[in-house]
PDB file of C-alpha atoms in Angstrom:
ATOM      1  CA  UNK A  72      -9.760  61.849 -66.732  1.00 48.00           C
ATOM      2  CA  UNK A  73      -8.472  59.843 -63.708  1.00 51.00           C
ATOM      3  CA  UNK A  74      -8.283  56.062 -64.074  1.00 57.00           C
ATOM      4  CA  UNK A  75     -10.014  53.836 -61.525  1.00 58.00           C
ATOM      5  CA  UNK A  76      -7.640  51.943 -59.182  1.00 62.00           C
ATOM      6  CA  UNK A  77      -7.731  48.186 -59.778  1.00 65.00           C
ATOM      7  CA  UNK A  78      -8.742  46.063 -56.772  1.00 74.00           C
ATOM      8  CA  UNK A  79      -6.704  42.989 -55.753  1.00 72.00           C
ATOM      9  CA  UNK A  80      -8.807  39.829 -55.908  1.00 77.00           C
ATOM     10  CA  UNK A  81      -7.133  37.111 -53.796  1.00 79.00           C
ATOM     11  CA  UNK A  82      -9.436  34.356 -55.046  1.00 81.00           C
ATOM     12  CA  UNK A  83      -8.731  35.132 -58.678  1.00 81.00           C
ATOM     13  CA  UNK A  84      -4.993  35.368 -57.949  1.00 79.00           C
ATOM     14  CA  UNK A  85      -4.930  31.938 -56.294  1.00 80.00           C
ATOM     15  CA  UNK A  86      -6.896  30.413 -59.154  1.00 83.00           C
ATOM     16  CA  UNK A  87      -4.439  31.762 -61.740  1.00 82.00           C
ATOM     17  CA  UNK A  88      -1.122  31.760 -59.823  1.00 83.00           C
ATOM     18  CA  UNK A  89      -1.759  29.323 -56.922  1.00 85.00           C
ATOM     19  CA  UNK A  90       0.248  26.423 -58.335  1.00 88.00           C
ATOM     20  CA  UNK A  91       3.254  28.619 -59.035  1.00 88.00           C
ATOM     21  CA  UNK A  92       3.121  30.070 -55.512  1.00 87.00           C
ATOM     22  CA  UNK A  93       2.999  26.627 -53.850  1.00 90.00           C
ATOM     23  CA  UNK A  94       5.854  25.315 -55.992  1.00 91.00           C
ATOM     24  CA  UNK A  95       7.951  28.342 -55.089  1.00 90.00           C
ATOM     25  CA  UNK A  96       7.411  27.845 -51.343  1.00 92.00           C
ATOM     26  CA  UNK A  97       8.228  24.119 -51.665  1.00 93.00           C
ATOM     27  CA  UNK A  98      11.414  24.945 -53.588  1.00 92.00           C
ATOM     28  CA  UNK A  99      12.575  27.355 -50.884  1.00 93.00           C
ATOM     29  CA  UNK A 100      11.977  24.710 -48.177  1.00 94.00           C
ATOM     30  CA  UNK A 101      13.850  22.089 -50.230  1.00 94.00           C
ATOM     31  CA  UNK A 102      16.851  24.382 -50.636  1.00 93.00           C
ATOM     32  CA  UNK A 103      16.874  25.053 -46.875  1.00 93.00           C
ATOM     33  CA  UNK A 104      16.801  21.301 -46.103  1.00 93.00           C
ATOM     34  CA  UNK A 105      19.616  20.616 -48.561  1.00 92.00           C
ATOM     35  CA  UNK A 106      21.745  23.362 -47.014  1.00 91.00           C
ATOM     36  CA  UNK A 107      21.092  21.991 -43.495  1.00 91.00           C
ATOM     37  CA  UNK A 108      22.046  18.454 -44.581  1.00 89.00           C
ATOM     38  CA  UNK A 109      25.284  19.624 -46.188  1.00 88.00           C
ATOM     39  CA  UNK A 110      26.325  21.560 -43.076  1.00 88.00           C
ATOM     40  CA  UNK A 111      25.585  18.534 -40.845  1.00 85.00           C
ATOM     41  CA  UNK A 112      27.599  16.251 -43.108  1.00 84.00           C
ATOM     42  CA  UNK A 113      30.521  18.672 -43.155  1.00 82.00           C
ATOM     43  CA  UNK A 114      30.570  19.088 -39.349  1.00 81.00           C
ATOM     44  CA  UNK A 115      30.100  15.371 -38.524  1.00 79.00           C
ATOM     45  CA  UNK A 116      32.925  13.643 -36.656  1.00 80.00           C
ATOM     46  CA  UNK A 117      34.664  10.487 -37.775  1.00 82.00           C
ATOM     47  CA  UNK A 118      32.654   7.393 -36.662  1.00 84.00           C
ATOM     48  CA  UNK A 119      35.850   5.413 -36.094  1.00 87.00           C
ATOM     49  CA  UNK A 120      37.150   8.103 -33.735  1.00 88.00           C
ATOM     50  CA  UNK A 121      33.885   8.119 -31.780  1.00 89.00           C
ATOM     51  CA  UNK A 122      33.915   4.308 -31.456  1.00 90.00           C
ATOM     52  CA  UNK A 123      37.553   4.351 -30.318  1.00 90.00           C
ATOM     53  CA  UNK A 124      36.812   6.993 -27.659  1.00 91.00           C
ATOM     54  CA  UNK A 125      33.838   5.036 -26.304  1.00 92.00           C
ATOM     55  CA  UNK A 126      35.910   1.835 -26.134  1.00 92.00           C
ATOM     56  CA  UNK A 127      38.669   3.621 -24.196  1.00 92.00           C
ATOM     57  CA  UNK A 128      36.166   5.046 -21.701  1.00 92.00           C
ATOM     58  CA  UNK A 129      34.588   1.595 -21.256  1.00 92.00           C
ATOM     59  CA  UNK A 130      37.967  -0.005 -20.528  1.00 90.00           C
ATOM     60  CA  UNK A 131      38.778   2.776 -18.071  1.00 88.00           C
ATOM     61  CA  UNK A 132      35.520   2.203 -16.188  1.00 87.00           C
ATOM     62  CA  UNK A 133      36.163  -1.561 -16.011  1.00 88.00           C
ATOM     63  CA  UNK A 134      39.687  -0.961 -14.703  1.00 86.00           C
ATOM     64  CA  UNK A 135      38.434   1.416 -12.016  1.00 82.00           C
ATOM     65  CA  UNK A 136      35.824  -1.128 -10.910  1.00 82.00           C
ATOM     66  CA  UNK A 137      38.364  -3.954 -10.721  1.00 83.00           C
ATOM     67  CA  UNK A 138      41.391  -2.221  -9.170  1.00 83.00           C
ATOM     68  CA  UNK A 139      40.383   1.317  -8.333  1.00 76.00           C
ATOM     69  CA  UNK A 140      39.739   2.736  -4.872  1.00 81.00           C
ATOM     70  CA  UNK A 141      36.829   5.028  -4.047  1.00 78.00           C
ATOM     71  CA  UNK A 142      37.604   8.674  -3.562  1.00 81.00           C
ATOM     72  CA  UNK A 143      36.581  10.623  -0.442  1.00 84.00           C
ATOM     73  CA  UNK A 144      33.760  12.165  -2.451  1.00 86.00           C
ATOM     74  CA  UNK A 145      32.454   8.710  -3.386  1.00 82.00           C
ATOM     75  CA  UNK A 146      32.609   7.536   0.228  1.00 83.00           C
ATOM     76  CA  UNK A 147      30.783  10.646   1.353  1.00 84.00           C
ATOM     77  CA  UNK A 148      28.048  10.037  -1.217  1.00 84.00           C
ATOM     78  CA  UNK A 149      27.273   6.552   0.160  1.00 84.00           C
ATOM     79  CA  UNK A 150      27.655   7.485   3.809  1.00 84.00           C
ATOM     80  CA  UNK A 151      24.404   6.652   5.635  1.00 82.00           C
ATOM     81  CA  UNK A 152      22.529   9.332   7.492  1.00 82.00           C
ATOM     82  CA  UNK A 153      23.459  10.172  11.057  1.00 82.00           C
ATOM     83  CA  UNK A 154      20.190   8.903  12.515  1.00 80.00           C
ATOM     84  CA  UNK A 155      20.991   5.474  11.040  1.00 80.00           C
ATOM     85  CA  UNK A 156      24.587   5.314  12.275  1.00 81.00           C
ATOM     86  CA  UNK A 157      23.881   6.651  15.745  1.00 81.00           C
ATOM     87  CA  UNK A 158      21.653   4.410  17.882  1.00 78.00           C
ATOM     88  CA  UNK A 159      18.438   6.094  18.876  1.00 78.00           C
ATOM     89  CA  UNK A 160      17.724   6.657  22.547  1.00 78.00           C
ATOM     90  CA  UNK A 161      14.062   5.756  22.773  1.00 79.00           C
ATOM     91  CA  UNK A 162      12.673   6.723  26.159  1.00 81.00           C
ATOM     92  CA  UNK A 163       9.536   4.722  26.933  1.00 82.00           C
ATOM     93  CA  UNK A 164       6.490   6.773  27.786  1.00 81.00           C
ATOM     94  CA  UNK A 165       4.894   6.299  31.186  1.00 84.00           C
ATOM     95  CA  UNK A 166       1.292   5.230  31.157  1.00 82.00           C
ATOM     96  CA  UNK A 167       0.541   7.442  34.134  1.00 83.00           C
ATOM     97  CA  UNK A 168       1.244  10.507  31.994  1.00 83.00           C
ATOM     98  CA  UNK A 169      -1.669   9.643  29.723  1.00 82.00           C
ATOM     99  CA  UNK A 170      -4.705   8.834  31.862  1.00 83.00           C
ATOM    100  CA  UNK A 171      -7.739   7.453  30.069  1.00 80.00           C
ATOM    101  CA  UNK A 172     -10.744   9.649  30.745  1.00 80.00           C
ATOM    102  CA  UNK A 173     -13.199   7.983  28.372  1.00 77.00           C
ATOM    103  CA  UNK A 174     -14.204   4.469  27.424  1.00 75.00           C
ATOM    104  CA  UNK A 175     -11.460   2.212  26.125  1.00 76.00           C
ATOM    105  CA  UNK A 176     -13.515   1.216  23.093  1.00 76.00           C
ATOM    106  CA  UNK A 177     -15.510   3.660  21.023  1.00 72.00           C
ATOM    107  CA  UNK A 178     -19.238   2.944  21.183  1.00 73.00           C
ATOM    108  CA  UNK A 179     -20.516   1.968  17.770  1.00 75.00           C
ATOM    109  CA  UNK A 180     -24.047   1.951  16.472  1.00 75.00           C
ATOM    110  CA  UNK A 181     -25.831   0.922  13.328  1.00 78.00           C
ATOM    111  CA  UNK A 182     -24.393   3.090  10.539  1.00 77.00           C
ATOM    112  CA  UNK A 183     -26.816   5.375   8.819  1.00 81.00           C
ATOM    113  CA  UNK A 184     -27.454   4.919   5.106  1.00 86.00           C
ATOM    114  CA  UNK A 185     -28.458   8.553   4.670  1.00 88.00           C
ATOM    115  CA  UNK A 186     -26.166  11.067   3.098  1.00 87.00           C
ATOM    116  CA  UNK A 187     -24.394  13.348   5.567  1.00 85.00           C
ATOM    117  CA  UNK A 188     -21.717  15.991   5.435  1.00 87.00           C
ATOM    118  CA  UNK A 189     -18.115  14.893   6.074  1.00 85.00           C
ATOM    119  CA  UNK A 190     -16.331  15.948   9.240  1.00 86.00           C
ATOM    120  CA  UNK A 191     -13.994  18.865   8.508  1.00 89.00           C
ATOM    121  CA  UNK A 192     -11.513  19.764  11.249  1.00 89.00           C
ATOM    122  CA  UNK A 193     -10.304  23.258  11.931  1.00 90.00           C
ATOM    123  CA  UNK A 194      -6.706  24.357  11.628  1.00 88.00           C
ATOM    124  CA  UNK A 195      -4.832  22.972  14.637  1.00 87.00           C
ATOM    125  CA  UNK A 196      -7.358  20.214  15.403  1.00 89.00           C
ATOM    126  CA  UNK A 197      -6.471  16.572  15.049  1.00 88.00           C
ATOM    127  CA  UNK A 198      -8.077  13.159  15.192  1.00 87.00           C
ATOM    128  CA  UNK A 199      -6.490   9.962  16.527  1.00 85.00           C
ATOM    129  CA  UNK A 200      -7.471   6.647  14.946  1.00 83.00           C
ATOM    130  CA  UNK A 201      -6.283   3.181  15.912  1.00 81.00           C
ATOM    131  CA  UNK A 202      -4.917   1.365  12.878  1.00 76.00           C
ATOM    132  CA  UNK A 203      -3.784  -2.252  12.972  1.00 76.00           C
ATOM    133  CA  UNK A 204      -1.148  -2.659  10.268  1.00 72.00           C
ATOM    134  CA  UNK A 205       2.506  -3.006   9.441  1.00 67.00           C
ATOM    135  CA  UNK A 206       4.770  -0.068  10.278  1.00 60.00           C
ATOM    136  CA  UNK A 207       7.713   0.419   7.901  1.00 61.00           C
ATOM    137  CA  UNK A 208      11.068   0.587   9.637  1.00 61.00           C
ATOM    138  CA  UNK A 209      14.738  -0.233   9.333  1.00 62.00           C
ATOM    139  CA  UNK A 210      15.989  -3.709  10.209  1.00 71.00           C
ATOM    140  CA  UNK A 211      19.368  -2.558  11.491  1.00 75.00           C
ATOM    141  CA  UNK A 212      21.753  -4.442  13.760  1.00 74.00           C
ATOM    142  CA  UNK A 213      24.994  -3.155  15.264  1.00 79.00           C
ATOM    143  CA  UNK A 214      28.299  -5.017  15.086  1.00 80.00           C
ATOM    144  CA  UNK A 215      30.194  -2.987  17.622  1.00 80.00           C
ATOM    145  CA  UNK A 216      29.949   0.580  16.365  1.00 79.00           C
ATOM    146  CA  UNK A 217      29.246  -0.345  12.727  1.00 80.00           C
ATOM    147  CA  UNK A 218      25.581  -0.541  11.703  1.00 78.00           C
ATOM    148  CA  UNK A 219      24.601  -3.338   9.340  1.00 77.00           C
ATOM    149  CA  UNK A 220      21.395  -3.899   7.421  1.00 73.00           C
ATOM    150  CA  UNK A 221      20.246  -6.988   5.493  1.00 64.00           C
ATOM    151  CA  UNK A 222      23.309  -8.980   6.529  1.00 59.00           C
ATOM    152  CA  UNK A 223      23.514 -12.680   5.651  1.00 63.00           C
ATOM    153  CA  UNK A 224      24.619 -14.979   8.472  1.00 65.00           C
ATOM    154  CA  UNK A 225      25.856 -18.563   8.276  1.00 69.00           C
ATOM    155  CA  UNK A 226      23.622 -21.206   9.853  1.00 66.00           C
ATOM    156  CA  UNK A 227      25.170 -24.509  10.907  1.00 69.00           C
ATOM    157  CA  UNK A 228      23.015 -27.435   9.783  1.00 69.00           C
ATOM    158  CA  UNK A 229      23.213 -30.219  12.370  1.00 68.00           C
ATOM    159  CA  UNK A 230      21.506 -33.537  13.018  1.00 69.00           C
ATOM    160  CA  UNK A 231      17.880 -33.792  14.019  1.00 71.00           C
ATOM    161  CA  UNK A 232      17.066 -33.375  17.695  1.00 74.00           C
ATOM    162  CA  UNK A 233      16.311 -36.877  18.981  1.00 80.00           C
ATOM    163  CA  UNK A 234      14.328 -35.639  21.969  1.00 83.00           C
ATOM    164  CA  UNK A 235      12.057 -33.569  19.748  1.00 83.00           C
ATOM    165  CA  UNK A 236      11.597 -36.524  17.404  1.00 85.00           C
ATOM    166  CA  UNK A 237      10.585 -38.757  20.323  1.00 87.00           C
ATOM    167  CA  UNK A 238       8.132 -36.147  21.606  1.00 88.00           C
ATOM    168  CA  UNK A 239       6.573 -35.759  18.149  1.00 89.00           C
ATOM    169  CA  UNK A 240       6.248 -39.552  17.785  1.00 90.00           C
ATOM    170  CA  UNK A 241       4.596 -39.846  21.208  1.00 92.00           C
ATOM    171  CA  UNK A 242       2.138 -37.082  20.321  1.00 92.00           C
ATOM    172  CA  UNK A 243       1.270 -38.818  17.048  1.00 91.00           C
ATOM    173  CA  UNK A 244       0.683 -42.145  18.803  1.00 92.00           C
ATOM    174  CA  UNK A 245      -1.506 -40.528  21.469  1.00 92.00           C
ATOM    175  CA  UNK A 246      -3.589 -38.818  18.798  1.00 91.00           C
ATOM    176  CA  UNK A 247      -4.013 -42.094  16.910  1.00 92.00           C
ATOM    177  CA  UNK A 248      -5.026 -43.920  20.100  1.00 91.00           C
ATOM    178  CA  UNK A 249      -7.637 -41.287  20.975  1.00 89.00           C
ATOM    179  CA  UNK A 250      -9.061 -41.508  17.466  1.00 88.00           C
ATOM    180  CA  UNK A 251      -9.367 -45.299  17.706  1.00 89.00           C
ATOM    181  CA  UNK A 252     -11.078 -45.044  21.099  1.00 89.00           C
ATOM    182  CA  UNK A 253     -13.597 -42.543  19.753  1.00 86.00           C
ATOM    183  CA  UNK A 254     -14.297 -44.816  16.780  1.00 86.00           C
ATOM    184  CA  UNK A 255     -14.906 -47.786  19.095  1.00 87.00           C
ATOM    185  CA  UNK A 256     -17.299 -45.727  21.208  1.00 85.00           C
ATOM    186  CA  UNK A 257     -19.272 -44.761  18.130  1.00 85.00           C
ATOM    187  CA  UNK A 258     -19.479 -48.374  16.973  1.00 83.00           C
ATOM    188  CA  UNK A 259     -20.612 -49.606  20.409  1.00 84.00           C
ATOM    189  CA  UNK A 260     -23.353 -46.966  20.619  1.00 81.00           C
ATOM    190  CA  UNK A 261     -24.979 -48.095  17.359  1.00 78.00           C
ATOM    191  CA  UNK A 262     -27.900 -50.630  17.603  1.00 74.00           C
ATOM    192  CA  UNK A 263     -26.860 -54.191  16.863  1.00 68.00           C
ATOM    193  CA  UNK A 264     -29.899 -55.103  14.704  1.00 60.00           C
ATOM    194  CA  UNK A 265     -30.043 -52.515  11.970  1.00 53.00           C
ATOM    195  CA  UNK A 266     -32.233 -54.541   9.608  1.00 53.00           C
ATOM    196  CA  UNK A 267     -35.847 -53.353   9.242  1.00 51.00           C
ATOM    197  CA  UNK A 268     -38.509 -55.685  10.636  1.00 52.00           C
ATOM    198  CA  UNK A 269     -40.200 -57.915   8.068  1.00 52.00           C
ATOM    199  CA  UNK A 270     -43.788 -57.302   7.021  1.00 51.00           C
ATOM    200  CA  UNK A 271     -46.652 -59.687   7.649  1.00 52.00           C
ATOM    201  CA  UNK A 272     -46.273 -62.845   5.542  1.00 52.00           C
ATOM    202  CA  UNK A 273     -48.900 -64.831   3.809  1.00 53.00           C
ATOM    203  CA  UNK A 274     -50.674 -67.436   5.980  1.00 53.00           C
ATOM    204  CA  UNK A 275     -50.018 -71.041   5.020  1.00 53.00           C
ATOM    205  CA  UNK A 276     -52.629 -72.640   2.858  1.00 50.00           C
ATOM    206  CA  UNK A 277     -53.924 -69.375   1.523  1.00 51.00           C
ATOM    207  CA  UNK A 278     -55.616 -69.111  -1.819  1.00 53.00           C
ATOM    208  CA  UNK A 279     -53.191 -69.690  -4.628  1.00 53.00           C
ATOM    209  CA  UNK A 280     -50.286 -70.723  -2.366  1.00 54.00           C
ATOM    210  CA  UNK A 281     -49.424 -74.313  -1.328  1.00 56.00           C
ATOM    211  CA  UNK A 282     -48.811 -75.041   2.352  1.00 56.00           C
ATOM    212  CA  UNK A 283     -45.210 -74.512   3.422  1.00 54.00           C
ATOM    213  CA  UNK A 284     -43.340 -76.857   5.724  1.00 54.00           C
ATOM    214  CA  UNK A 285     -40.581 -75.099   7.639  1.00 58.00           C
ATOM    215  CA  UNK A 286     -37.411 -76.875   8.704  1.00 54.00           C
ATOM    216  CA  UNK A 287     -36.349 -77.045  12.355  1.00 54.00           C
ATOM    217  CA  UNK A 288     -34.109 -74.228  13.600  1.00 52.00           C
ATOM    218  CA  UNK A 289     -30.944 -76.374  13.565  1.00 53.00           C
ATOM    219  CA  UNK A 290     -31.676 -78.019  10.238  1.00 46.00           C
ATOM    220  CA  UNK A 291     -29.760 -76.586   7.326  1.00 49.00           C
ATOM    221  CA  UNK A 292     -31.555 -78.588   4.626  1.00 47.00           C
ATOM    222  CA  UNK A 293     -33.566 -77.045   1.865  1.00 46.00           C
ATOM    223  CA  UNK A 294     -37.169 -76.142   2.538  1.00 48.00           C
ATOM    224  CA  UNK A 295     -39.543 -78.030   0.318  1.00 52.00           C
ATOM    225  CA  UNK A 296     -43.264 -77.540  -0.053  1.00 50.00           C
ATOM    226  CA  UNK A 297     -45.488 -80.327   1.230  1.00 51.00           C
ATOM    227  CA  UNK A 298     -47.483 -82.435  -1.110  1.00 52.00           C
ATOM    228  CA  UNK A 299     -50.952 -81.241  -1.801  1.00 46.00           C
TER     229      UNK A 299
END
């Protein structure tokens, strides 16, 4: 009688032998890491030799900077482009070659707030817009045939220009004089009596008030009430 073939149950195998399997895989990885570390340690160079080599190269670079001369290859690497060395021959365009057939300024109207489709140009078409902004360029000057860029020049500092100082002083005095004249005009245009007129007073001898005797205009004595 034939025996039935046993089926492999992965779940049951992991439950019974899972820990052993994981420990075996971890052991293999640990052995591989140990072998890699030993080979790296065996093939490593001497740190003192590496430091000595770097110090020698550093001293060589410093010596070349201080006393060395550039090679033709180095000079060729820093050689500016030909369009910088050679002055450009800019031929001015004649205005008669570009007649204006339309208005000088584009007519503008109130912009629409509605959504519209953007303008898409065909291949070969172009659009010219006037932009007011800075144009990047080279600030290059020529000293004979040698072009120079960003060159510092010495400026001689002299005494102040006496004529310019006199002109500035005269301008300041004239400005001050005009300001004083304007202030005088404003003062003269104002009314002389700025006090508000007094209201009607109480008549002398009114009820509850004793009669008042007023002093003459030139008298500076105190005003006293008359006897009742």
